mmCIF file of C-alpha atoms and ligand atoms in Angstrom:
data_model
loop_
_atom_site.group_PDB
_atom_site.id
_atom_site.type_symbol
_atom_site.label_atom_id
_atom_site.label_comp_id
_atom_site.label_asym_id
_atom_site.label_seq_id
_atom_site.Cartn_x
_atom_site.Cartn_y
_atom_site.Cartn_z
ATOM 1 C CA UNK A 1 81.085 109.579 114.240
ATOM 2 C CA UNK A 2 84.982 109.532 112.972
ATOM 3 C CA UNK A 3 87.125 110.081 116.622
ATOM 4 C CA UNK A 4 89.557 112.806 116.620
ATOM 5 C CA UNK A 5 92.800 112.361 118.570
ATOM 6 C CA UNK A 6 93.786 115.814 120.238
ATOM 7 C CA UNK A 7 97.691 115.992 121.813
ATOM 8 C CA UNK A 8 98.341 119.572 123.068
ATOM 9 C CA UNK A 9 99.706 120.068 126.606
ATOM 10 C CA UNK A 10 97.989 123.321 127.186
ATOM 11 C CA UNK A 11 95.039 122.517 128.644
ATOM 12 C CA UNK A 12 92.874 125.790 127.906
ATOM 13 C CA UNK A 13 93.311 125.019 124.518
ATOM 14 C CA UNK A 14 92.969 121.699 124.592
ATOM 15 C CA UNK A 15 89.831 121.705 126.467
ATOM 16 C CA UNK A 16 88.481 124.458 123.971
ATOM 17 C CA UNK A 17 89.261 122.333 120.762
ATOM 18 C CA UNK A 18 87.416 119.278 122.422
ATOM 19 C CA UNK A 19 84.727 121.280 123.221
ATOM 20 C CA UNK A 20 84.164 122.189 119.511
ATOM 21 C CA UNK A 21 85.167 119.024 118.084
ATOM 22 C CA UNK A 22 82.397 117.338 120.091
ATOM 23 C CA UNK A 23 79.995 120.094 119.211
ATOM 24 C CA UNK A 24 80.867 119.858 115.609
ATOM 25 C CA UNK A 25 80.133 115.528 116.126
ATOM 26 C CA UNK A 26 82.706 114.199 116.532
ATOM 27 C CA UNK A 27 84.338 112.013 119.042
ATOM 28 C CA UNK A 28 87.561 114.080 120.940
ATOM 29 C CA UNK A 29 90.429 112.094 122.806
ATOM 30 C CA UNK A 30 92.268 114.818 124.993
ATOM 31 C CA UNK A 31 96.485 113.920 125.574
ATOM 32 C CA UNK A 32 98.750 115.893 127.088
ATOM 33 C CA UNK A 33 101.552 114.551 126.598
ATOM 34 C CA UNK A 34 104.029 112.946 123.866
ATOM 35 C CA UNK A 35 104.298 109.485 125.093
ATOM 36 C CA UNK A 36 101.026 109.175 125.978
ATOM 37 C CA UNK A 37 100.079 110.577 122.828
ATOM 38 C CA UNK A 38 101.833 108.130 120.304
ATOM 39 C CA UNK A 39 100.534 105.335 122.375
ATOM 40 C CA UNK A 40 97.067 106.500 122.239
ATOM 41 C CA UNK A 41 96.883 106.809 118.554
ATOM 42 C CA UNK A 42 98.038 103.618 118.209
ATOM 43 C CA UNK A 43 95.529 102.318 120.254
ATOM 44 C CA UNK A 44 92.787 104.401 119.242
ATOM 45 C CA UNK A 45 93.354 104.151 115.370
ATOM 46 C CA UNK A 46 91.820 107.856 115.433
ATOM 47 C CA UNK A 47 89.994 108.905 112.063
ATOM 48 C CA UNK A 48 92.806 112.268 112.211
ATOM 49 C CA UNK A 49 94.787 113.551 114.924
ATOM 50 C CA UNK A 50 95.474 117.043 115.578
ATOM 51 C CA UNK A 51 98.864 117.109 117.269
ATOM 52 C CA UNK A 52 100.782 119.952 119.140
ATOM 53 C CA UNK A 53 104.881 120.579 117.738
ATOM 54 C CA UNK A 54 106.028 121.284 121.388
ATOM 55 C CA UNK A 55 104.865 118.579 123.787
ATOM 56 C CA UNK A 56 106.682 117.291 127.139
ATOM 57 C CA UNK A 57 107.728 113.447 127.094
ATOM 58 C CA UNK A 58 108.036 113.640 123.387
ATOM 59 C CA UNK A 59 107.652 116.233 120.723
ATOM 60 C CA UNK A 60 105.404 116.320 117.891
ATOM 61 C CA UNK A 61 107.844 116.148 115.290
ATOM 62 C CA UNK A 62 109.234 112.654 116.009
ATOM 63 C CA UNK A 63 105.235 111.490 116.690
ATOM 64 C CA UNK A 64 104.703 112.157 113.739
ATOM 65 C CA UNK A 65 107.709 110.995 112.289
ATOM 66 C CA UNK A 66 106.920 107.352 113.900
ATOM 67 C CA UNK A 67 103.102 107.706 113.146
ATOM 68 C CA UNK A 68 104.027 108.479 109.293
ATOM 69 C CA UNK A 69 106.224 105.485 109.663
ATOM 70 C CA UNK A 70 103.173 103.251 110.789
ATOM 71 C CA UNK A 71 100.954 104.594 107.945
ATOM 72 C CA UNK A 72 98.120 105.278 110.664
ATOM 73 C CA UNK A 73 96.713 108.725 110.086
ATOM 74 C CA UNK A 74 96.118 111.882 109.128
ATOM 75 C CA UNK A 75 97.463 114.462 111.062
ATOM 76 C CA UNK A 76 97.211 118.504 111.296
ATOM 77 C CA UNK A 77 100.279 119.667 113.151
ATOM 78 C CA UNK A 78 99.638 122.760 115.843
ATOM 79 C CA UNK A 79 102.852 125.202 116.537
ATOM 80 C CA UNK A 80 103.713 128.434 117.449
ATOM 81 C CA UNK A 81 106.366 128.347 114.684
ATOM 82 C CA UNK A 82 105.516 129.800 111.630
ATOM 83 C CA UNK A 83 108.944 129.838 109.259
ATOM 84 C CA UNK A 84 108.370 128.131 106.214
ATOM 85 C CA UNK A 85 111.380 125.844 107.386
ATOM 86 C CA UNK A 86 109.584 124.429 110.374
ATOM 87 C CA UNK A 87 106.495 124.270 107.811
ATOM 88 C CA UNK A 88 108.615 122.068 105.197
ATOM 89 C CA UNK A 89 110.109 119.814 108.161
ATOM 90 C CA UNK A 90 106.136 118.784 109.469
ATOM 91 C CA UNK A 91 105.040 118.339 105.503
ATOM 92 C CA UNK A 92 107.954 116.123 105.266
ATOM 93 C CA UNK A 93 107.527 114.172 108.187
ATOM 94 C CA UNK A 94 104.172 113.309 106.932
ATOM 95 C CA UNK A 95 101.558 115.768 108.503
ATOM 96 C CA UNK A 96 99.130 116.215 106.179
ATOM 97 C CA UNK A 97 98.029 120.038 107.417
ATOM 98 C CA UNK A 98 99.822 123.080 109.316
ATOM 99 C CA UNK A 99 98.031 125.183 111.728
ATOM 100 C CA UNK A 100 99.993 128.228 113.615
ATOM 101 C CA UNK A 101 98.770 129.307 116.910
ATOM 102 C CA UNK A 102 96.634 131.575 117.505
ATOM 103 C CA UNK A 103 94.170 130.136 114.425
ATOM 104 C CA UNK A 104 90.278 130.353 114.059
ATOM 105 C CA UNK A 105 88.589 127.492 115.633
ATOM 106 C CA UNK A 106 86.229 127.710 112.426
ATOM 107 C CA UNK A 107 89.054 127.280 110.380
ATOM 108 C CA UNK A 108 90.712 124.591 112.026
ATOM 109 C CA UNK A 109 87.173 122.680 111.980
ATOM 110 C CA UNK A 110 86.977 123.448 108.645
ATOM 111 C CA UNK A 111 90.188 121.632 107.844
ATOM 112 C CA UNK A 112 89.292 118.869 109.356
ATOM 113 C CA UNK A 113 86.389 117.988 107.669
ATOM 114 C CA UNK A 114 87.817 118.736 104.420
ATOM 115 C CA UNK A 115 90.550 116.006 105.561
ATOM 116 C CA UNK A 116 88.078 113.376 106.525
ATOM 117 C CA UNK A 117 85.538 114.225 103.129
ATOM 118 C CA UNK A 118 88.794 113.643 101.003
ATOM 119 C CA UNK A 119 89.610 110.582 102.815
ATOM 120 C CA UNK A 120 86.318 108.874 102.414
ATOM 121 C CA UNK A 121 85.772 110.157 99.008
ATOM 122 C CA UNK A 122 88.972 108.595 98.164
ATOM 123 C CA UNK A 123 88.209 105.628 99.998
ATOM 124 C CA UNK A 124 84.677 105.137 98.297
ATOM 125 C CA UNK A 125 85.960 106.104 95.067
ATOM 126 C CA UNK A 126 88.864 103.761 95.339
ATOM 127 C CA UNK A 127 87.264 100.535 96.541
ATOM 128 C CA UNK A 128 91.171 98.422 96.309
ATOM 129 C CA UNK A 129 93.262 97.041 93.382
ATOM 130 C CA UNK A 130 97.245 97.670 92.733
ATOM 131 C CA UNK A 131 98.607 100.150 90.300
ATOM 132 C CA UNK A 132 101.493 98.759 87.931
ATOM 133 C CA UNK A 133 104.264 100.630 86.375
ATOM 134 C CA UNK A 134 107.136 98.621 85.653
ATOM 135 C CA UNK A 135 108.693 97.397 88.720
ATOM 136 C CA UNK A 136 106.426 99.940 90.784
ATOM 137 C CA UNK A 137 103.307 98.295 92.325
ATOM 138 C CA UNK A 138 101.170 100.510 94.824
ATOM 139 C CA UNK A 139 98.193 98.904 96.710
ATOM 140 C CA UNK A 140 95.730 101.530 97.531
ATOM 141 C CA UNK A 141 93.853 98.618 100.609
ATOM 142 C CA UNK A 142 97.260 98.496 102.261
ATOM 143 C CA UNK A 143 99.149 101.631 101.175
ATOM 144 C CA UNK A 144 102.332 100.339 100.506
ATOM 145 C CA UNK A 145 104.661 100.823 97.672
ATOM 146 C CA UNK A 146 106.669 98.089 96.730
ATOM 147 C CA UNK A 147 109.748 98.984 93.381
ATOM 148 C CA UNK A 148 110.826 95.491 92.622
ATOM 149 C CA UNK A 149 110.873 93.163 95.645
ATOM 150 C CA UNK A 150 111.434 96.184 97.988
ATOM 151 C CA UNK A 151 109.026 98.043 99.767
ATOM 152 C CA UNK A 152 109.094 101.935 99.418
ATOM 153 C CA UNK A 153 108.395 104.075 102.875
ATOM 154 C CA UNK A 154 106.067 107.023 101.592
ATOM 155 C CA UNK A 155 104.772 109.777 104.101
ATOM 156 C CA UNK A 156 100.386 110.187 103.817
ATOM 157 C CA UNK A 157 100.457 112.715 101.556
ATOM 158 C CA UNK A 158 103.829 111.160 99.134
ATOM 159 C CA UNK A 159 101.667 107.984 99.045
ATOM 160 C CA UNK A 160 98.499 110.087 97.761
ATOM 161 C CA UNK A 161 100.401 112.161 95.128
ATOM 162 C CA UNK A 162 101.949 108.890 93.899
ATOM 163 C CA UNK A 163 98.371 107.285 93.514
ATOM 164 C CA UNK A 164 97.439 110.478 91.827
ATOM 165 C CA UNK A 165 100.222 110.279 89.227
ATOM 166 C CA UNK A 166 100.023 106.663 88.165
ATOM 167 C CA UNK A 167 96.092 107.093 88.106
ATOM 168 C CA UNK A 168 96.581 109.428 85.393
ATOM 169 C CA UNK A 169 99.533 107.872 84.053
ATOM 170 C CA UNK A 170 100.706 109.795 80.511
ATOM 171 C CA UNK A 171 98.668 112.862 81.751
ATOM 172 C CA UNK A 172 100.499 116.305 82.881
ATOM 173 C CA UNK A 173 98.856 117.513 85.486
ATOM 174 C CA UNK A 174 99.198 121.277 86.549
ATOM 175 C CA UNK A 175 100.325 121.762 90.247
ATOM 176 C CA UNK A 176 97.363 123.590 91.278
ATOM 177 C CA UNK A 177 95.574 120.456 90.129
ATOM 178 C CA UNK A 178 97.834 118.218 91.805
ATOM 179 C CA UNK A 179 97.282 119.977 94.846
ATOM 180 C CA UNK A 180 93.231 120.197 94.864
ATOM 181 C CA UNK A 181 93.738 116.789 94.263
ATOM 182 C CA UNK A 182 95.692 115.599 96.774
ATOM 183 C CA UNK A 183 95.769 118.502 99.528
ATOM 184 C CA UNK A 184 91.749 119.389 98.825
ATOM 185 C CA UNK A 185 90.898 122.695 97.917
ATOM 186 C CA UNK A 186 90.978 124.143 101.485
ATOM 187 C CA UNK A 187 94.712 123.490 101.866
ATOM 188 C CA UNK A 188 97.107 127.137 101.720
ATOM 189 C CA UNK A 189 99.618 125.390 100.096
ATOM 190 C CA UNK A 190 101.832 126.563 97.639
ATOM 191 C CA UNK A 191 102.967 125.183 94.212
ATOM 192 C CA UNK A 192 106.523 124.276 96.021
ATOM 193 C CA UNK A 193 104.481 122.203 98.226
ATOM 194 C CA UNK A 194 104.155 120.007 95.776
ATOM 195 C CA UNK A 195 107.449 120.932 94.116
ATOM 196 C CA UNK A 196 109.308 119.384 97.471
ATOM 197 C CA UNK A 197 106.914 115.827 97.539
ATOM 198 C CA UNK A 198 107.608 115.528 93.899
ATOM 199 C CA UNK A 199 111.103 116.261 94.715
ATOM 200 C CA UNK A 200 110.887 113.687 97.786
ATOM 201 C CA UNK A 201 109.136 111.046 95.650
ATOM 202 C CA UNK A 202 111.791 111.037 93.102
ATOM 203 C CA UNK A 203 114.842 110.696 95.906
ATOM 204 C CA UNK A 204 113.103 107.541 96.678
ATOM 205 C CA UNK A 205 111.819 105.931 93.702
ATOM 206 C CA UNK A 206 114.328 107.082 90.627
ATOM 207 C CA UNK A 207 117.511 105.873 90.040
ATOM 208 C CA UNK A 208 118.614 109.174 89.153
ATOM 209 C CA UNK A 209 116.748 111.662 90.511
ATOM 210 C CA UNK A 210 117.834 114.442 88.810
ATOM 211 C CA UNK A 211 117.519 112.155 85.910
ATOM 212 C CA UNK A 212 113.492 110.894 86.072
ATOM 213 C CA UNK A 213 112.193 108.289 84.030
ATOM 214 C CA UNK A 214 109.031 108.024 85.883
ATOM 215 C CA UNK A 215 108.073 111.564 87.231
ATOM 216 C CA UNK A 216 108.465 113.898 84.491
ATOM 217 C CA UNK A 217 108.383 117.828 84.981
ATOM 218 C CA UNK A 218 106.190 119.547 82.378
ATOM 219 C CA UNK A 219 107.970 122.793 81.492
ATOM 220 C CA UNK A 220 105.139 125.508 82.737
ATOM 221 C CA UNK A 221 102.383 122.762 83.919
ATOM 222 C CA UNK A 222 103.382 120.565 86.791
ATOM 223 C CA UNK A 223 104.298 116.525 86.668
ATOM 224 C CA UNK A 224 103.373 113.699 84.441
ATOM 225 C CA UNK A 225 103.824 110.056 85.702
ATOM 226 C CA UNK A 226 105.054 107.517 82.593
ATOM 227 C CA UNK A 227 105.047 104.362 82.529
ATOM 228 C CA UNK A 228 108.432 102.659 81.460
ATOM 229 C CA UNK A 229 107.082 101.698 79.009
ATOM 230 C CA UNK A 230 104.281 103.933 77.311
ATOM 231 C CA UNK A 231 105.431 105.922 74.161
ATOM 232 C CA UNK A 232 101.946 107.917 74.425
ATOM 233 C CA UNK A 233 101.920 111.776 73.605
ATOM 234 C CA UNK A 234 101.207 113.751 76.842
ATOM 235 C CA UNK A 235 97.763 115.412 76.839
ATOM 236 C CA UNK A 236 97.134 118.569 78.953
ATOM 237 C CA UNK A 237 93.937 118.373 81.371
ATOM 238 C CA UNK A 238 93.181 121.461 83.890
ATOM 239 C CA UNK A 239 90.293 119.131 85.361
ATOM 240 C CA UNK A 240 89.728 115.664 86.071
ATOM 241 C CA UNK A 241 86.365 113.688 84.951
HETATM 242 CA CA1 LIG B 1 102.738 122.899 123.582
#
């Protein structure tokens, strides 16, 4: 059963969401601290971690910063901040999921298997190969993003959007599906969720962003990936085969 990497420094709660990981089947890994933390989930290679803002030693934010960095995992941020700023900052350091304390053990179990049923789905359903565009190459096996001879740093859930795109290449594809898609349909996010990756992906991929020539913005639908090259006419889908 997938192990699940838990780094929270209060140890009621820590104890509790253990306790109901392991009755829900899977393996829990208790840290409580931030050092220890990031060196356990490299060790560990954890299936997802679920990983407290404000830790001693080292705080959440710049775990996840260097785990995003590392490509390693999925992880569902835990904080007692709930501003949509603090929200934006985890997204963009590459957590794939925000919890705010107090939450519903129910409903933090239920994100977590929706996280590790999209992962497998997408790793069954994708068994390798490299998408093309132009000078953009992404290789689903090793999750890296190369534009020319250069590779491209993507957070998790930039890399999966990307994928998404290019897999549907000349296709607009409506935010909400974008984010069923990419987030899974138990995800609260919000259209500008996916407004600020596509915003994110273009910083690092055009030449001018505000300019794309890849990632095109569909006046009242969401995003269509082109290929330099393709001339096609764009063709509206709400669902995917
Ligand atoms: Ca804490």
């Amino acid at each position: 059963m997938a192990t699940i990497l838990v780094i929270e420094d209060e140890t009621v709660l820590c104890e509790a969401l253990c306790y109901n990981l392991e009755r829900a089947g899977f393996t829990a890994v208790a840290v409580h601290d931030g050092i220890a933390g990031l060196e356990q989930a490299r060790q560990l290679q954890p299936a997802l971690i679920i990983l407290d803002v404000m830790l001693p030693g080292l705080d959440g934010f710049s775990i996840c910063r260097t785990l995003t960095r590392e490509r390693i995992v999925p992880i569902i941020l835990l904080t007692a901040l709930h501003d949509e700023a603090h929200r934006i900052a985890g997204l963009e350091l590459g957590a794939v999921d925000y919890v705010v304390k107090p939450f519903s053990m129910a409903e933090l179990l239920a994100r977590v298997r929706a996280i590790l049923r999209w992962n497998e789905r997408q790793r069954q359903a994708q068994p390798g190969g490299v998408l093309h565009a132009g000078d953009l190459r992404l290789d689903r096996v090793s999750r890296q993003v190369w534009l020319g001879e250069q590779e491209i740093e993507l957070s998790f859930k930039e890399f999966d959007l990307l994928a998404c795109l290019m897999d549907n290449s000349g296709v607009a594809l409506s935010r909400d599906l974008l984010l069923e898609r990419v987030w899974g349909s138990t995800f609260p996010g919000s259209n500008r969720t996916i407004d600020v990756h596509i915003r994110w992906l273009r910083e690092k991929l055009e030449t001018d962003p505000a300019n794309p020539t890849m990632i095109h913005t569909v006046r009242g639908v969401g995003y269509r990936f082109q290929k330099p090259l393709e001339r096609l006419a764009p063709r509206f889908i709400g669902t995917l085969p």
